[in-house]
Short mmCIF file of C-alpha atoms in Angstrom, two decimals:
data_model
loop_
_atom_site.label_atom_id
_atom_site.label_comp_id
_atom_site.label_asym_id
_atom_site.label_seq_id
_atom_site.Cartn_x
_atom_site.Cartn_y
_atom_site.Cartn_z
CA UNK A 761 -63.11 153.98 -20.17
CA UNK A 762 -60.41 155.50 -21.70
CA UNK A 763 -57.86 153.68 -24.10
CA UNK A 764 -54.17 154.20 -25.17
CA UNK A 765 -51.96 152.38 -26.98
CA UNK A 766 -48.95 151.79 -24.72
CA UNK A 767 -45.03 150.13 -26.07
CA UNK A 768 -44.65 146.38 -25.17
CA UNK A 769 -41.95 147.69 -23.72
CA UNK A 770 -43.97 149.76 -21.02
CA UNK A 771 -46.56 147.05 -20.39
CA UNK A 772 -46.49 145.28 -17.20
CA UNK A 773 -48.84 142.49 -15.62
CA UNK A 774 -52.74 143.92 -14.86
CA UNK A 775 -53.27 145.72 -17.98
CA UNK A 776 -56.41 145.09 -20.12
CA UNK A 777 -56.21 144.62 -23.65
CA UNK A 778 -58.53 146.32 -25.80
CA UNK A 779 -58.69 144.08 -28.71
CA UNK A 780 -57.62 140.99 -30.49
CA UNK A 781 -53.73 140.59 -31.76
CA UNK A 782 -53.23 138.92 -34.65
CA UNK A 783 -49.59 138.45 -35.87
CA UNK A 784 -50.12 136.27 -39.10
CA UNK A 785 -51.91 133.81 -37.39
CA UNK A 786 -55.33 131.77 -37.21
CA UNK A 787 -56.26 132.56 -33.84
CA UNK A 788 -55.24 135.87 -31.93
CA UNK A 789 -52.16 135.60 -29.96
CA UNK A 790 -54.01 137.80 -27.37
CA UNK A 791 -57.82 138.23 -27.22
CA UNK A 792 -59.63 141.58 -26.02
CA UNK A 793 -60.37 142.12 -22.41
CA UNK A 794 -57.40 139.50 -21.59
CA UNK A 795 -55.30 140.22 -18.33
CA UNK A 796 -51.61 140.68 -19.26
CA UNK A 797 -49.34 138.19 -17.52
CA UNK A 798 -45.53 138.26 -17.27
CA UNK A 799 -45.94 134.99 -19.52
CA UNK A 800 -48.50 137.30 -22.08
CA UNK A 801 -45.85 140.21 -22.44
CA UNK A 802 -42.92 137.78 -22.52
CA UNK A 803 -45.00 136.57 -26.29
CA UNK A 804 -45.52 140.05 -26.97
CA UNK A 805 -42.10 140.68 -27.21
CA UNK A 806 -41.18 137.18 -28.43
CA UNK A 807 -43.50 138.25 -31.82
CA UNK A 808 -41.89 141.25 -31.68
CA UNK A 809 -45.05 143.44 -30.92
CA UNK A 810 -44.40 146.61 -30.96
CA UNK A 811 -47.23 148.41 -29.25
CA UNK A 812 -50.68 147.20 -27.59
CA UNK A 813 -53.91 148.98 -27.10
CA UNK A 814 -54.86 148.92 -23.57
CA UNK A 815 -57.52 149.72 -21.34
CA UNK A 816 -56.51 152.46 -18.59
CA UNK A 817 -57.17 150.13 -15.72
CA UNK A 818 -54.99 147.87 -13.48
CA UNK A 819 -56.25 144.94 -12.10
CA UNK A 820 -54.50 143.88 -8.40
CA UNK A 821 -55.25 140.82 -6.78
CA UNK A 822 -55.18 139.98 -3.77
CA UNK A 823 -53.00 137.07 -3.73
CA UNK A 824 -50.31 139.22 -5.16
CA UNK A 825 -50.17 141.84 -2.07
CA UNK A 826 -47.58 140.13 0.67
CA UNK A 827 -49.62 139.93 4.06
CA UNK A 828 -47.47 140.24 7.32
CA UNK A 829 -50.17 138.71 9.21
CA UNK A 830 -50.49 134.97 7.63
CA UNK A 831 -49.16 133.42 10.74
CA UNK A 832 -46.60 130.45 10.69
CA UNK A 833 -46.55 128.10 8.04
CA UNK A 834 -47.36 124.24 8.99
CA UNK A 835 -44.60 121.96 8.14
CA UNK A 836 -46.46 119.42 6.97
CA UNK A 837 -47.77 121.77 4.31
CA UNK A 838 -44.11 122.78 3.28
CA UNK A 839 -43.88 118.78 2.76
CA UNK A 840 -46.64 118.18 1.09
CA UNK A 841 -45.76 120.43 -2.05
CA UNK A 842 -42.46 118.90 -2.14
CA UNK A 843 -43.19 116.84 -5.42
CA UNK A 844 -42.10 112.81 -4.94
CA UNK A 845 -38.80 111.95 -6.97
CA UNK A 846 -39.61 110.41 -10.62
CA UNK A 847 -37.47 107.36 -9.43
CA UNK A 848 -39.19 106.83 -6.10
CA UNK A 849 -42.45 106.82 -7.88
CA UNK A 850 -41.49 104.53 -10.83
CA UNK A 851 -40.32 102.20 -7.99
CA UNK A 852 -43.66 102.07 -6.37
CA UNK A 853 -45.27 101.19 -9.74
CA UNK A 854 -42.48 98.49 -10.75
CA UNK A 855 -43.36 96.39 -7.81
CA UNK A 856 -47.32 96.99 -7.99
CA UNK A 857 -47.04 95.88 -11.28
CA UNK A 858 -44.98 92.86 -10.30
CA UNK A 859 -47.02 91.74 -7.54
CA UNK A 860 -49.87 92.51 -10.40
CA UNK A 861 -48.55 89.86 -12.62
CA UNK A 862 -47.94 87.39 -9.97
CA UNK A 863 -51.85 87.44 -9.07
CA UNK A 864 -52.85 87.18 -12.53
CA UNK A 865 -50.62 83.95 -13.07
CA UNK A 866 -52.69 82.43 -10.41
CA UNK A 867 -56.07 83.41 -11.91
CA UNK A 868 -54.30 81.72 -14.87
CA UNK A 869 -54.22 78.58 -13.04
CA UNK A 870 -57.59 78.73 -11.56
CA UNK A 871 -57.01 80.40 -8.30
CA UNK A 872 -60.11 83.21 -7.07
CA UNK A 873 -58.97 86.62 -7.62
CA UNK A 874 -58.25 88.02 -3.76
CA UNK A 875 -59.65 91.56 -4.47
CA UNK A 876 -58.46 92.61 -0.51
CA UNK A 877 -55.03 91.80 -1.65
CA UNK A 878 -54.70 93.73 -5.12
CA UNK A 879 -56.59 96.30 -3.22
CA UNK A 880 -53.47 96.31 -0.75
CA UNK A 881 -51.08 96.65 -4.30
CA UNK A 882 -52.49 99.18 -5.48
CA UNK A 883 -54.37 101.98 -3.44
CA UNK A 884 -50.99 103.25 -2.05
CA UNK A 885 -50.00 103.82 -5.49
CA UNK A 886 -53.10 105.13 -6.63
CA UNK A 887 -52.37 107.62 -3.74
CA UNK A 888 -49.43 109.11 -4.72
CA UNK A 889 -50.34 109.33 -8.00
CA UNK A 890 -53.79 111.42 -7.11
CA UNK A 891 -50.84 113.55 -5.31
CA UNK A 892 -48.31 113.78 -7.58
CA UNK A 893 -50.48 114.01 -10.83
CA UNK A 894 -48.12 115.20 -13.37
CA UNK A 895 -46.63 112.26 -12.90
CA UNK A 896 -49.15 110.61 -14.82
CA UNK A 897 -48.02 111.74 -18.34
CA UNK A 898 -44.75 109.48 -17.46
CA UNK A 899 -47.06 105.70 -17.85
CA UNK A 900 -46.17 105.63 -21.29
CA UNK A 901 -42.17 105.33 -20.41
CA UNK A 902 -42.90 103.17 -17.39
CA UNK A 903 -44.75 100.34 -19.63
CA UNK A 904 -42.87 97.71 -22.20
CA UNK A 905 -44.27 95.36 -25.11
CA UNK A 906 -42.98 92.41 -22.64
CA UNK A 907 -45.35 92.63 -19.72
CA UNK A 908 -47.89 95.22 -21.57
CA UNK A 909 -50.78 93.44 -20.18
CA UNK A 910 -49.83 93.95 -16.31
CA UNK A 911 -48.76 97.61 -16.84
CA UNK A 912 -51.96 98.63 -18.71
CA UNK A 913 -53.82 97.31 -16.04
CA UNK A 914 -52.00 99.04 -13.49
CA UNK A 915 -51.96 102.20 -15.80
CA UNK A 916 -55.66 102.02 -16.27
CA UNK A 917 -56.38 102.10 -12.47
CA UNK A 918 -54.30 104.93 -11.97
CA UNK A 919 -55.76 107.46 -14.93
CA UNK A 920 -59.19 106.28 -13.58
CA UNK A 921 -58.27 107.52 -10.53
CA UNK A 922 -56.71 110.93 -12.20
CA UNK A 923 -59.22 111.35 -13.75
CA UNK A 924 -62.22 111.07 -11.22
CA UNK A 925 -60.16 113.42 -8.86
CA UNK A 926 -59.61 115.80 -11.89
CA UNK A 927 -64.01 115.89 -12.24
CA UNK A 928 -64.35 116.36 -8.33
CA UNK A 929 -65.52 112.93 -7.29
CA UNK A 930 -65.00 112.35 -3.76
CA UNK A 931 -61.29 110.76 -2.69
CA UNK A 932 -63.37 107.37 -2.17
CA UNK A 933 -65.07 107.11 -5.55
CA UNK A 934 -61.69 107.82 -7.36
CA UNK A 935 -59.97 105.32 -5.10
CA UNK A 936 -62.59 102.66 -5.75
CA UNK A 937 -62.48 103.80 -9.88
CA UNK A 938 -58.82 103.18 -9.81
CA UNK A 939 -59.28 99.53 -8.18
CA UNK A 940 -61.54 98.76 -10.44
CA UNK A 941 -59.81 100.47 -13.11
CA UNK A 942 -56.95 97.51 -12.07
CA UNK A 943 -59.23 94.64 -12.42
CA UNK A 944 -61.60 95.76 -15.56
CA UNK A 945 -59.33 93.32 -17.77
CA UNK A 946 -58.66 90.46 -15.05
CA UNK A 947 -61.41 88.40 -17.24
CA UNK A 948 -58.26 88.18 -19.88
CA UNK A 949 -56.88 85.44 -17.65
CA UNK A 950 -59.30 83.41 -18.96
CA UNK A 951 -58.51 84.09 -22.45
CA UNK A 952 -56.02 81.31 -23.98
CA UNK A 953 -52.60 82.78 -24.31
CA UNK A 954 -52.00 81.71 -27.79
CA UNK A 955 -54.52 84.54 -28.03
CA UNK A 956 -53.36 87.02 -25.67
CA UNK A 957 -49.81 86.52 -26.54
CA UNK A 958 -50.04 86.29 -30.32
CA UNK A 959 -47.09 88.38 -32.39
CA UNK A 960 -49.61 88.29 -35.81
CA UNK A 961 -52.90 90.03 -35.98
CA UNK A 962 -55.77 88.52 -34.24
CA UNK A 963 -58.46 86.36 -36.97
CA UNK A 964 -62.03 87.54 -36.29
CA UNK A 965 -63.18 84.68 -33.86
CA UNK A 966 -59.79 85.17 -31.72
CA UNK A 967 -60.88 88.89 -31.69
CA UNK A 968 -64.55 87.45 -30.67
CA UNK A 969 -62.94 85.60 -28.04
CA UNK A 970 -61.14 88.63 -26.45
CA UNK A 971 -64.31 90.53 -26.34
CA UNK A 972 -65.44 88.01 -23.95
CA UNK A 973 -62.95 89.29 -21.21
CA UNK A 974 -65.66 92.14 -20.00
CA UNK A 975 -68.40 89.25 -18.80
CA UNK A 976 -65.15 86.78 -17.32
CA UNK A 977 -63.74 90.03 -15.49
CA UNK A 978 -67.57 90.94 -14.07
CA UNK A 979 -67.49 87.27 -12.84
CA UNK A 980 -64.43 87.25 -11.40
CA UNK A 981 -65.38 90.08 -9.42
CA UNK A 982 -69.25 90.20 -8.63
CA UNK A 983 -68.85 88.73 -5.26
CA UNK A 984 -66.57 90.80 -3.59
CA UNK A 985 -68.12 93.36 -1.11
CA UNK A 986 -64.99 95.59 -1.74
CA UNK A 987 -66.09 97.07 -5.25
CA UNK A 988 -69.38 98.79 -4.96
CA UNK A 989 -71.92 97.45 -7.50
CA UNK A 990 -71.93 100.44 -9.82
CA UNK A 991 -67.89 100.21 -10.09
CA UNK A 992 -68.76 96.03 -11.33
CA UNK A 993 -71.01 97.18 -13.93
CA UNK A 994 -67.90 99.81 -14.86
CA UNK A 995 -66.08 96.97 -15.32
CA UNK A 996 -68.77 95.26 -17.43
CA UNK A 997 -69.48 98.16 -19.54
CA UNK A 998 -65.71 99.54 -20.16
CA UNK A 999 -65.69 99.14 -23.63
CA UNK A 1000 -69.53 100.12 -25.15
CA UNK A 1001 -69.35 103.42 -26.27
CA UNK A 1002 -72.00 106.29 -26.26
CA UNK A 1003 -73.17 105.51 -29.89
CA UNK A 1004 -73.30 102.25 -29.42
CA UNK A 1005 -70.41 101.21 -31.32
CA UNK A 1006 -68.75 98.63 -28.32
CA UNK A 1007 -69.21 95.82 -27.11
CA UNK A 1008 -70.50 93.47 -25.05
CA UNK A 1009 -73.86 94.51 -25.27
CA UNK A 1010 -73.54 97.62 -28.00
CA UNK A 1011 -75.22 100.06 -25.38
CA UNK A 1012 -76.12 103.68 -25.84
CA UNK A 1013 -75.91 107.06 -24.26
CA UNK A 1014 -77.32 106.79 -21.04
CA UNK A 1015 -77.29 103.11 -20.87
CA UNK A 1016 -73.53 103.73 -19.87
CA UNK A 1017 -72.62 104.93 -16.59
CA UNK A 1018 -69.91 107.88 -16.03
CA UNK A 1019 -67.76 105.57 -13.78
CA UNK A 1020 -67.79 103.21 -16.73
CA UNK A 1021 -66.85 106.06 -19.15
CA UNK A 1022 -63.89 107.39 -16.78
CA UNK A 1023 -62.51 103.46 -17.14
CA UNK A 1024 -63.30 103.45 -21.04
CA UNK A 1025 -61.27 106.68 -21.63
CA UNK A 1026 -58.51 105.48 -18.92
CA UNK A 1027 -58.39 102.55 -20.97
CA UNK A 1028 -58.53 103.95 -24.52
CA UNK A 1029 -55.98 106.83 -23.55
CA UNK A 1030 -53.14 104.19 -21.95
CA UNK A 1031 -53.42 101.81 -25.06
CA UNK A 1032 -52.51 104.08 -27.44
CA UNK A 1033 -50.17 105.72 -25.90
CA UNK A 1034 -47.97 102.53 -24.84
CA UNK A 1035 -45.88 100.45 -27.08
CA UNK A 1036 -47.84 97.34 -27.72
CA UNK A 1037 -46.94 93.85 -30.18
CA UNK A 1038 -49.51 95.29 -33.40
CA UNK A 1039 -48.92 99.07 -32.87
CA UNK A 1040 -46.12 101.59 -31.93
CA UNK A 1041 -47.18 104.38 -29.31
CA UNK A 1042 -48.50 108.00 -29.45
CA UNK A 1043 -47.99 110.71 -28.49
CA UNK A 1044 -50.07 111.81 -25.03
CA UNK A 1045 -51.37 115.10 -27.19
CA UNK A 1046 -51.85 113.31 -30.30
CA UNK A 1047 -54.30 110.67 -28.55
CA UNK A 1048 -55.96 113.19 -26.72
CA UNK A 1049 -56.47 115.14 -30.06
CA UNK A 1050 -57.86 111.89 -31.78
CA UNK A 1051 -60.19 110.88 -29.23
CA UNK A 1052 -61.85 114.53 -29.57
CA UNK A 1053 -62.25 114.42 -33.08
CA UNK A 1054 -61.65 111.13 -34.54
CA UNK A 1055 -63.36 109.44 -32.26
CA UNK A 1056 -65.90 111.91 -31.25
CA UNK A 1057 -69.75 110.92 -30.18
CA UNK A 1058 -68.00 107.51 -28.30
CA UNK A 1059 -66.85 109.29 -25.39
CA UNK A 1060 -68.65 111.83 -22.44
CA UNK A 1061 -66.58 114.84 -23.70
CA UNK A 1062 -66.54 115.74 -19.73
CA UNK A 1063 -64.68 112.87 -19.34
CA UNK A 1064 -61.93 113.99 -22.00
CA UNK A 1065 -61.87 117.55 -21.29
CA UNK A 1066 -60.57 116.17 -17.64
CA UNK A 1067 -58.31 114.10 -18.96
CA UNK A 1068 -56.67 116.64 -21.24
CA UNK A 1069 -56.43 119.25 -18.79
CA UNK A 1070 -54.44 116.29 -16.13
CA UNK A 1071 -51.82 115.27 -18.92
CA UNK A 1072 -52.44 118.04 -21.79
CA UNK A 1073 -52.80 121.00 -20.03
CA UNK A 1074 -49.82 123.56 -21.31
CA UNK A 1075 -48.50 126.92 -20.18
CA UNK A 1076 -45.99 129.47 -21.34
CA UNK A 1077 -42.81 128.48 -21.46
CA UNK A 1078 -42.98 124.69 -20.98
CA UNK A 1079 -40.28 122.65 -22.72
CA UNK A 1080 -41.73 120.41 -25.47
CA UNK A 1081 -40.09 117.89 -27.65
CA UNK A 1082 -41.50 117.13 -31.15
CA UNK A 1083 -42.69 114.58 -32.99
CA UNK A 1084 -39.88 115.14 -35.23
CA UNK A 1085 -37.35 115.05 -32.74
CA UNK A 1086 -36.80 119.06 -32.42
CA UNK A 1087 -37.20 120.77 -29.06
CA UNK A 1088 -38.95 123.75 -28.50
CA UNK A 1089 -40.53 126.07 -25.77
CA UNK A 1090 -44.23 126.83 -25.59
CA UNK A 1091 -44.74 130.25 -26.35
CA UNK A 1092 -48.45 131.04 -27.08
CA UNK A 1093 -51.74 128.63 -26.37
CA UNK A 1094 -54.39 128.69 -28.46
CA UNK A 1095 -57.54 129.29 -26.72
CA UNK A 1096 -59.64 126.95 -29.30
CA UNK A 1097 -56.67 124.50 -29.91
CA UNK A 1098 -54.59 124.11 -26.89
CA UNK A 1099 -53.07 120.78 -27.97
CA UNK A 1100 -51.34 122.83 -30.84
CA UNK A 1101 -49.22 125.68 -29.29
CA UNK A 1102 -47.15 128.10 -30.87
CA UNK A 1103 -43.36 126.63 -30.30
CA UNK A 1104 -40.29 128.54 -30.00
CA UNK A 1105 -37.63 125.93 -31.58
CA UNK A 1106 -34.42 125.94 -29.49
CA UNK A 1107 -32.06 124.95 -32.23
CA UNK A 1108 -32.35 128.23 -34.44
CA UNK A 1109 -35.37 130.26 -32.93
CA UNK A 1110 -37.91 130.29 -35.43
CA UNK A 1111 -41.37 129.48 -34.49
CA UNK A 1112 -44.10 126.74 -35.59
CA UNK A 1113 -47.47 127.52 -34.96
CA UNK A 1114 -48.77 123.92 -34.68
CA UNK A 1115 -52.41 124.62 -35.91
CA UNK A 1116 -50.96 124.92 -39.14
CA UNK A 1117 -48.11 122.52 -38.90
CA UNK A 1118 -50.79 119.04 -38.55
CA UNK A 1119 -48.22 116.50 -39.28
CA UNK A 1120 -46.12 117.58 -35.99
CA UNK A 1121 -47.49 117.39 -32.65
CA UNK A 1122 -46.20 117.39 -29.19
CA UNK A 1123 -44.31 114.39 -27.84
CA UNK A 1124 -43.82 115.01 -24.59
CA UNK A 1125 -43.45 117.98 -22.13
CA UNK A 1126 -39.49 118.14 -20.97
CA UNK A 1127 -38.63 118.74 -17.24
#
């Protein structure tokens, strides 16, 4: 197949690159055999690339061709694609946290958990977040230190259902995992408040008592028929790790179910991205990177990747806030380091490659 160089100004979507393109970068900004999109051409212009070697063929996608015979548009389909306003979803979320808090206080007083009531509180919220999955990235903004324990339970439920949906689990399983996520820490109601509300770091004995919450949680929900047995096991195992470093039993690999792993990843991610008494929150992008690198071997990589795709996927043109307070626009996403793209700073137009500026990370995506 013939190949030739084409001026960047003459490039058009659908052309195929014939070689890797480097611009003083660790990774190529475009790889060989890339089908050019408008975003790719924008990147090439941003880096002042003068010409590109391409194959002499053009890919035309069926979805790019207008069809006069598509038929009438279903109004319900259009409405389903209109995103819910952030304020509306935050109100639903706040109401769920408030109602869960009342249930939790009852458990502290010795009231037996009403799983049906908890289910009625959270299932509509889980449905809303599944439909508007980009809103999952806002969970750390909804939370607060004072009521962290209640925000954490609701947040883990939302994340667990969203991750499982991203993994392709059936709707019934995603809602079951969401409910299990909300109830995973219900056993914390049986831990002395002098420990759970302690402002200073816990002693070893106090931390060992906190570790009992997985057993207490399982005991509190074991008789309900509204949770499947595998979900009850996931609640019991949500602090186990694949390398055996978790608790309560130090189980490993095949002894830990995928449902347990979904809860584990949701639990760790929400905890690390939320403000707590003993620790400041980290950015979602930095936490995913830490889970992938520093915690490697502890979590199912498929579950971690699903979380990455859910909250850490970036596209060219995305506006972002960096951890140093600067704002910029993503102009290139490395295939092998998707959490560390190239960002064009708004203030002066200079380009930061986050693969080489490791002290920086994306704080959050801006609307």
